[in-house]
């Protein structure tokens, strides 16, 4: 699943959990739940195919994190950020393999993470739409929460 979708879901987890510790843990869990749902992917050993998309997705995901952190009300900001970070953590296996040649996770966890994927090549447009919708809904919800706390 693209990281932008995980970031959007992680923001909602962080809004609900509020405290950074639980937000981080539940964000991590949300990643695994979302990876088990139907999403875009090209399967193992297809790096040349997904890497250009992953690069754009990484930049979009960082921008999304910055936006959602910025619009979060002060009393929820750390929780929202922790939820988003937790939701991204499982995919540091890809970042680790790309930059330093190995995943930071135990091999057993990486095998589990790979085994739960429900991927298909034709789902990219739907997934981009999901990520965009989660970003907009997350930003609006955070603005509403901020307005209510004044
Ligand atoms: Zn994943």
PDB file of C-alpha atoms and ligand atoms in Angstrom:
ATOM      1  CA  UNK A   1       0.000   0.000   0.000  1.00  0.00           C
ATOM      2  CA  UNK A   2       1.236   3.499  -0.774  1.00  0.00           C
ATOM      3  CA  UNK A   3       2.638   5.351   2.224  1.00  0.00           C
ATOM      4  CA  UNK A   4       0.305   8.331   1.657  1.00  0.00           C
ATOM      5  CA  UNK A   5      -2.662   6.102   2.525  1.00  0.00           C
ATOM      6  CA  UNK A   6      -0.912   4.863   5.676  1.00  0.00           C
ATOM      7  CA  UNK A   7      -0.141   8.456   6.735  1.00  0.00           C
ATOM      8  CA  UNK A   8      -3.804   9.494   6.358  1.00  0.00           C
ATOM      9  CA  UNK A   9      -5.038   6.541   8.396  1.00  0.00           C
ATOM     10  CA  UNK A  10      -2.308   7.126  10.992  1.00  0.00           C
ATOM     11  CA  UNK A  11      -3.519  10.700  11.485  1.00  0.00           C
ATOM     12  CA  UNK A  12      -7.015   9.457  12.354  1.00  0.00           C
ATOM     13  CA  UNK A  13      -5.538   6.834  14.707  1.00  0.00           C
ATOM     14  CA  UNK A  14      -3.513   9.603  16.378  1.00  0.00           C
ATOM     15  CA  UNK A  15      -6.605  11.811  16.744  1.00  0.00           C
ATOM     16  CA  UNK A  16      -8.435   8.988  18.524  1.00  0.00           C
ATOM     17  CA  UNK A  17      -5.542   7.705  20.644  1.00  0.00           C
ATOM     18  CA  UNK A  18      -4.286  11.202  21.624  1.00  0.00           C
ATOM     19  CA  UNK A  19      -1.318   9.962  23.722  1.00  0.00           C
ATOM     20  CA  UNK A  20       1.869   9.395  21.692  1.00  0.00           C
ATOM     21  CA  UNK A  21       2.670   5.868  22.970  1.00  0.00           C
ATOM     22  CA  UNK A  22      -0.701   4.302  22.152  1.00  0.00           C
ATOM     23  CA  UNK A  23      -0.903   6.386  18.943  1.00  0.00           C
ATOM     24  CA  UNK A  24       2.444   4.980  17.778  1.00  0.00           C
ATOM     25  CA  UNK A  25       1.438   1.376  18.592  1.00  0.00           C
ATOM     26  CA  UNK A  26      -2.052   1.666  17.076  1.00  0.00           C
ATOM     27  CA  UNK A  27      -0.625   3.449  14.020  1.00  0.00           C
ATOM     28  CA  UNK A  28       1.747   0.503  13.533  1.00  0.00           C
ATOM     29  CA  UNK A  29      -1.192  -1.896  13.818  1.00  0.00           C
ATOM     30  CA  UNK A  30      -3.246   0.165  11.339  1.00  0.00           C
ATOM     31  CA  UNK A  31      -0.482  -0.362   8.774  1.00  0.00           C
ATOM     32  CA  UNK A  32      -0.821  -4.132   9.001  1.00  0.00           C
ATOM     33  CA  UNK A  33      -4.625  -4.003   8.851  1.00  0.00           C
ATOM     34  CA  UNK A  34      -4.517  -1.766   5.771  1.00  0.00           C
ATOM     35  CA  UNK A  35      -1.894  -3.924   4.053  1.00  0.00           C
ATOM     36  CA  UNK A  36      -4.269  -6.888   4.415  1.00  0.00           C
ATOM     37  CA  UNK A  37      -7.004  -4.980   2.545  1.00  0.00           C
ATOM     38  CA  UNK A  38      -7.101  -4.901  -1.279  1.00  0.00           C
ATOM     39  CA  UNK A  39      -4.605  -2.305  -2.535  1.00  0.00           C
ATOM     40  CA  UNK A  40      -2.173  -1.481  -5.313  1.00  0.00           C
ATOM     41  CA  UNK A  41       1.066  -3.402  -5.563  1.00  0.00           C
ATOM     42  CA  UNK A  42       3.246  -5.200  -8.072  1.00  0.00           C
ATOM     43  CA  UNK A  43       4.482  -8.082  -5.916  1.00  0.00           C
ATOM     44  CA  UNK A  44       7.967  -9.103  -4.794  1.00  0.00           C
ATOM     45  CA  UNK A  45      10.973  -8.621  -7.062  1.00  0.00           C
ATOM     46  CA  UNK A  46       9.398  -5.884  -9.207  1.00  0.00           C
ATOM     47  CA  UNK A  47      11.388  -2.876  -7.945  1.00  0.00           C
ATOM     48  CA  UNK A  48      11.901  -1.182 -11.332  1.00  0.00           C
ATOM     49  CA  UNK A  49       8.134  -1.092 -11.682  1.00  0.00           C
ATOM     50  CA  UNK A  50       7.198   0.343  -8.278  1.00  0.00           C
ATOM     51  CA  UNK A  51      10.255   2.451  -7.392  1.00  0.00           C
ATOM     52  CA  UNK A  52       9.308   5.523  -9.490  1.00  0.00           C
ATOM     53  CA  UNK A  53       5.859   5.509  -7.888  1.00  0.00           C
ATOM     54  CA  UNK A  54       7.321   4.952  -4.408  1.00  0.00           C
ATOM     55  CA  UNK A  55       9.577   8.009  -4.845  1.00  0.00           C
ATOM     56  CA  UNK A  56       6.626  10.289  -5.635  1.00  0.00           C
ATOM     57  CA  UNK A  57       4.565   8.632  -2.916  1.00  0.00           C
ATOM     58  CA  UNK A  58       7.343   9.226  -0.362  1.00  0.00           C
ATOM     59  CA  UNK A  59       7.472  12.940  -1.151  1.00  0.00           C
ATOM     60  CA  UNK A  60       3.660  13.177  -1.099  1.00  0.00           C
ATOM     61  CA  UNK A  61       3.534  11.295   2.204  1.00  0.00           C
ATOM     62  CA  UNK A  62       6.061  13.651   3.810  1.00  0.00           C
ATOM     63  CA  UNK A  63       4.101  16.696   2.598  1.00  0.00           C
ATOM     64  CA  UNK A  64       0.913  15.105   3.930  1.00  0.00           C
ATOM     65  CA  UNK A  65       2.559  14.508   7.337  1.00  0.00           C
ATOM     66  CA  UNK A  66       3.742  18.121   7.475  1.00  0.00           C
ATOM     67  CA  UNK A  67       0.284  19.434   6.547  1.00  0.00           C
ATOM     68  CA  UNK A  68      -1.622  17.259   9.026  1.00  0.00           C
ATOM     69  CA  UNK A  69       0.850  18.026  11.829  1.00  0.00           C
ATOM     70  CA  UNK A  70       0.574  21.753  11.087  1.00  0.00           C
ATOM     71  CA  UNK A  71      -3.239  21.865  11.083  1.00  0.00           C
ATOM     72  CA  UNK A  72      -3.622  19.676  14.204  1.00  0.00           C
ATOM     73  CA  UNK A  73      -4.738  21.526  17.345  1.00  0.00           C
ATOM     74  CA  UNK A  74      -1.852  21.909  19.805  1.00  0.00           C
ATOM     75  CA  UNK A  75      -3.278  19.401  22.299  1.00  0.00           C
ATOM     76  CA  UNK A  76      -3.501  16.676  19.631  1.00  0.00           C
ATOM     77  CA  UNK A  77      -0.432  17.458  17.541  1.00  0.00           C
ATOM     78  CA  UNK A  78       2.003  15.000  19.158  1.00  0.00           C
ATOM     79  CA  UNK A  79      -0.585  12.187  19.096  1.00  0.00           C
ATOM     80  CA  UNK A  80      -1.410  12.773  15.432  1.00  0.00           C
ATOM     81  CA  UNK A  81       2.282  12.866  14.520  1.00  0.00           C
ATOM     82  CA  UNK A  82       2.962   9.673  16.510  1.00  0.00           C
ATOM     83  CA  UNK A  83       0.019   7.924  14.801  1.00  0.00           C
ATOM     84  CA  UNK A  84       1.409   8.827  11.376  1.00  0.00           C
ATOM     85  CA  UNK A  85       4.952   7.746  12.298  1.00  0.00           C
ATOM     86  CA  UNK A  86       3.658   4.431  13.677  1.00  0.00           C
ATOM     87  CA  UNK A  87       1.651   3.889  10.492  1.00  0.00           C
ATOM     88  CA  UNK A  88       4.815   4.324   8.388  1.00  0.00           C
ATOM     89  CA  UNK A  89       7.210   2.227  10.481  1.00  0.00           C
ATOM     90  CA  UNK A  90       6.533  -1.245   8.988  1.00  0.00           C
ATOM     91  CA  UNK A  91       7.517   0.017   5.516  1.00  0.00           C
ATOM     92  CA  UNK A  92      10.974   1.057   6.713  1.00  0.00           C
ATOM     93  CA  UNK A  93      11.933  -2.431   5.481  1.00  0.00           C
ATOM     94  CA  UNK A  94      11.810  -1.054   1.913  1.00  0.00           C
ATOM     95  CA  UNK A  95      13.683   2.127   2.846  1.00  0.00           C
ATOM     96  CA  UNK A  96      16.319   0.094   4.716  1.00  0.00           C
ATOM     97  CA  UNK A  97      16.821  -2.370   1.863  1.00  0.00           C
ATOM     98  CA  UNK A  98      17.091   0.450  -0.671  1.00  0.00           C
ATOM     99  CA  UNK A  99      19.542   2.669   1.243  1.00  0.00           C
ATOM    100  CA  UNK A 100      21.562   0.291   3.426  1.00  0.00           C
ATOM    101  CA  UNK A 101      20.757  -3.120   1.982  1.00  0.00           C
ATOM    102  CA  UNK A 102      18.813  -4.544   4.904  1.00  0.00           C
ATOM    103  CA  UNK A 103      15.545  -4.220   6.773  1.00  0.00           C
ATOM    104  CA  UNK A 104      15.558  -2.940  10.380  1.00  0.00           C
ATOM    105  CA  UNK A 105      12.988  -5.615  11.302  1.00  0.00           C
ATOM    106  CA  UNK A 106      13.466  -9.271  12.203  1.00  0.00           C
ATOM    107  CA  UNK A 107      13.185 -11.521   9.118  1.00  0.00           C
ATOM    108  CA  UNK A 108      10.160 -13.190  10.661  1.00  0.00           C
ATOM    109  CA  UNK A 109       8.268  -9.895  10.827  1.00  0.00           C
ATOM    110  CA  UNK A 110       9.230  -9.018   7.243  1.00  0.00           C
ATOM    111  CA  UNK A 111       7.930 -12.410   6.056  1.00  0.00           C
ATOM    112  CA  UNK A 112       4.657 -11.814   7.897  1.00  0.00           C
ATOM    113  CA  UNK A 113       4.394  -8.289   6.441  1.00  0.00           C
ATOM    114  CA  UNK A 114       4.935  -9.723   2.939  1.00  0.00           C
ATOM    115  CA  UNK A 115       2.488 -12.589   3.443  1.00  0.00           C
ATOM    116  CA  UNK A 116      -0.480 -10.395   4.443  1.00  0.00           C
ATOM    117  CA  UNK A 117      -0.346  -8.227   1.269  1.00  0.00           C
ATOM    118  CA  UNK A 118      -3.478  -8.172  -0.897  1.00  0.00           C
ATOM    119  CA  UNK A 119      -2.071  -6.496  -4.001  1.00  0.00           C
ATOM    120  CA  UNK A 120      -3.105  -6.006  -7.608  1.00  0.00           C
ATOM    121  CA  UNK A 121      -1.605  -3.852 -10.348  1.00  0.00           C
ATOM    122  CA  UNK A 122      -4.848  -2.199 -11.482  1.00  0.00           C
ATOM    123  CA  UNK A 123      -5.642  -0.554  -8.135  1.00  0.00           C
ATOM    124  CA  UNK A 124      -3.289   2.443  -8.258  1.00  0.00           C
ATOM    125  CA  UNK A 125      -5.911   5.076  -9.282  1.00  0.00           C
ATOM    126  CA  UNK A 126      -8.235   3.960  -6.511  1.00  0.00           C
ATOM    127  CA  UNK A 127      -5.421   4.022  -3.990  1.00  0.00           C
ATOM    128  CA  UNK A 128      -4.297   7.519  -4.933  1.00  0.00           C
ATOM    129  CA  UNK A 129      -7.931   8.648  -4.568  1.00  0.00           C
ATOM    130  CA  UNK A 130      -8.083   6.961  -1.136  1.00  0.00           C
ATOM    131  CA  UNK A 131      -4.901   8.717  -0.001  1.00  0.00           C
ATOM    132  CA  UNK A 132      -6.176  12.090  -1.250  1.00  0.00           C
ATOM    133  CA  UNK A 133      -9.548  11.584   0.452  1.00  0.00           C
ATOM    134  CA  UNK A 134      -7.876  10.587   3.741  1.00  0.00           C
ATOM    135  CA  UNK A 135      -5.662  13.691   3.560  1.00  0.00           C
ATOM    136  CA  UNK A 136      -8.562  16.072   2.923  1.00  0.00           C
ATOM    137  CA  UNK A 137     -10.798  14.395   5.526  1.00  0.00           C
ATOM    138  CA  UNK A 138      -7.928  14.377   8.044  1.00  0.00           C
ATOM    139  CA  UNK A 139      -7.157  18.063   7.518  1.00  0.00           C
ATOM    140  CA  UNK A 140     -10.836  19.051   7.779  1.00  0.00           C
ATOM    141  CA  UNK A 141     -11.377  16.956  10.911  1.00  0.00           C
ATOM    142  CA  UNK A 142      -8.288  18.443  12.558  1.00  0.00           C
ATOM    143  CA  UNK A 143      -9.461  21.982  11.675  1.00  0.00           C
ATOM    144  CA  UNK A 144     -12.872  21.212  13.206  1.00  0.00           C
ATOM    145  CA  UNK A 145     -11.221  19.864  16.364  1.00  0.00           C
ATOM    146  CA  UNK A 146      -9.055  22.968  16.538  1.00  0.00           C
ATOM    147  CA  UNK A 147     -12.084  25.273  16.112  1.00  0.00           C
ATOM    148  CA  UNK A 148     -13.958  23.387  18.838  1.00  0.00           C
ATOM    149  CA  UNK A 149     -11.116  23.669  21.337  1.00  0.00           C
ATOM    150  CA  UNK A 150     -11.117  27.498  21.151  1.00  0.00           C
TER     151      UNK A 150
HETATM  152 ZN1  LIG B   1       3.403  -2.363   4.382  1.00  0.00          ZN
END
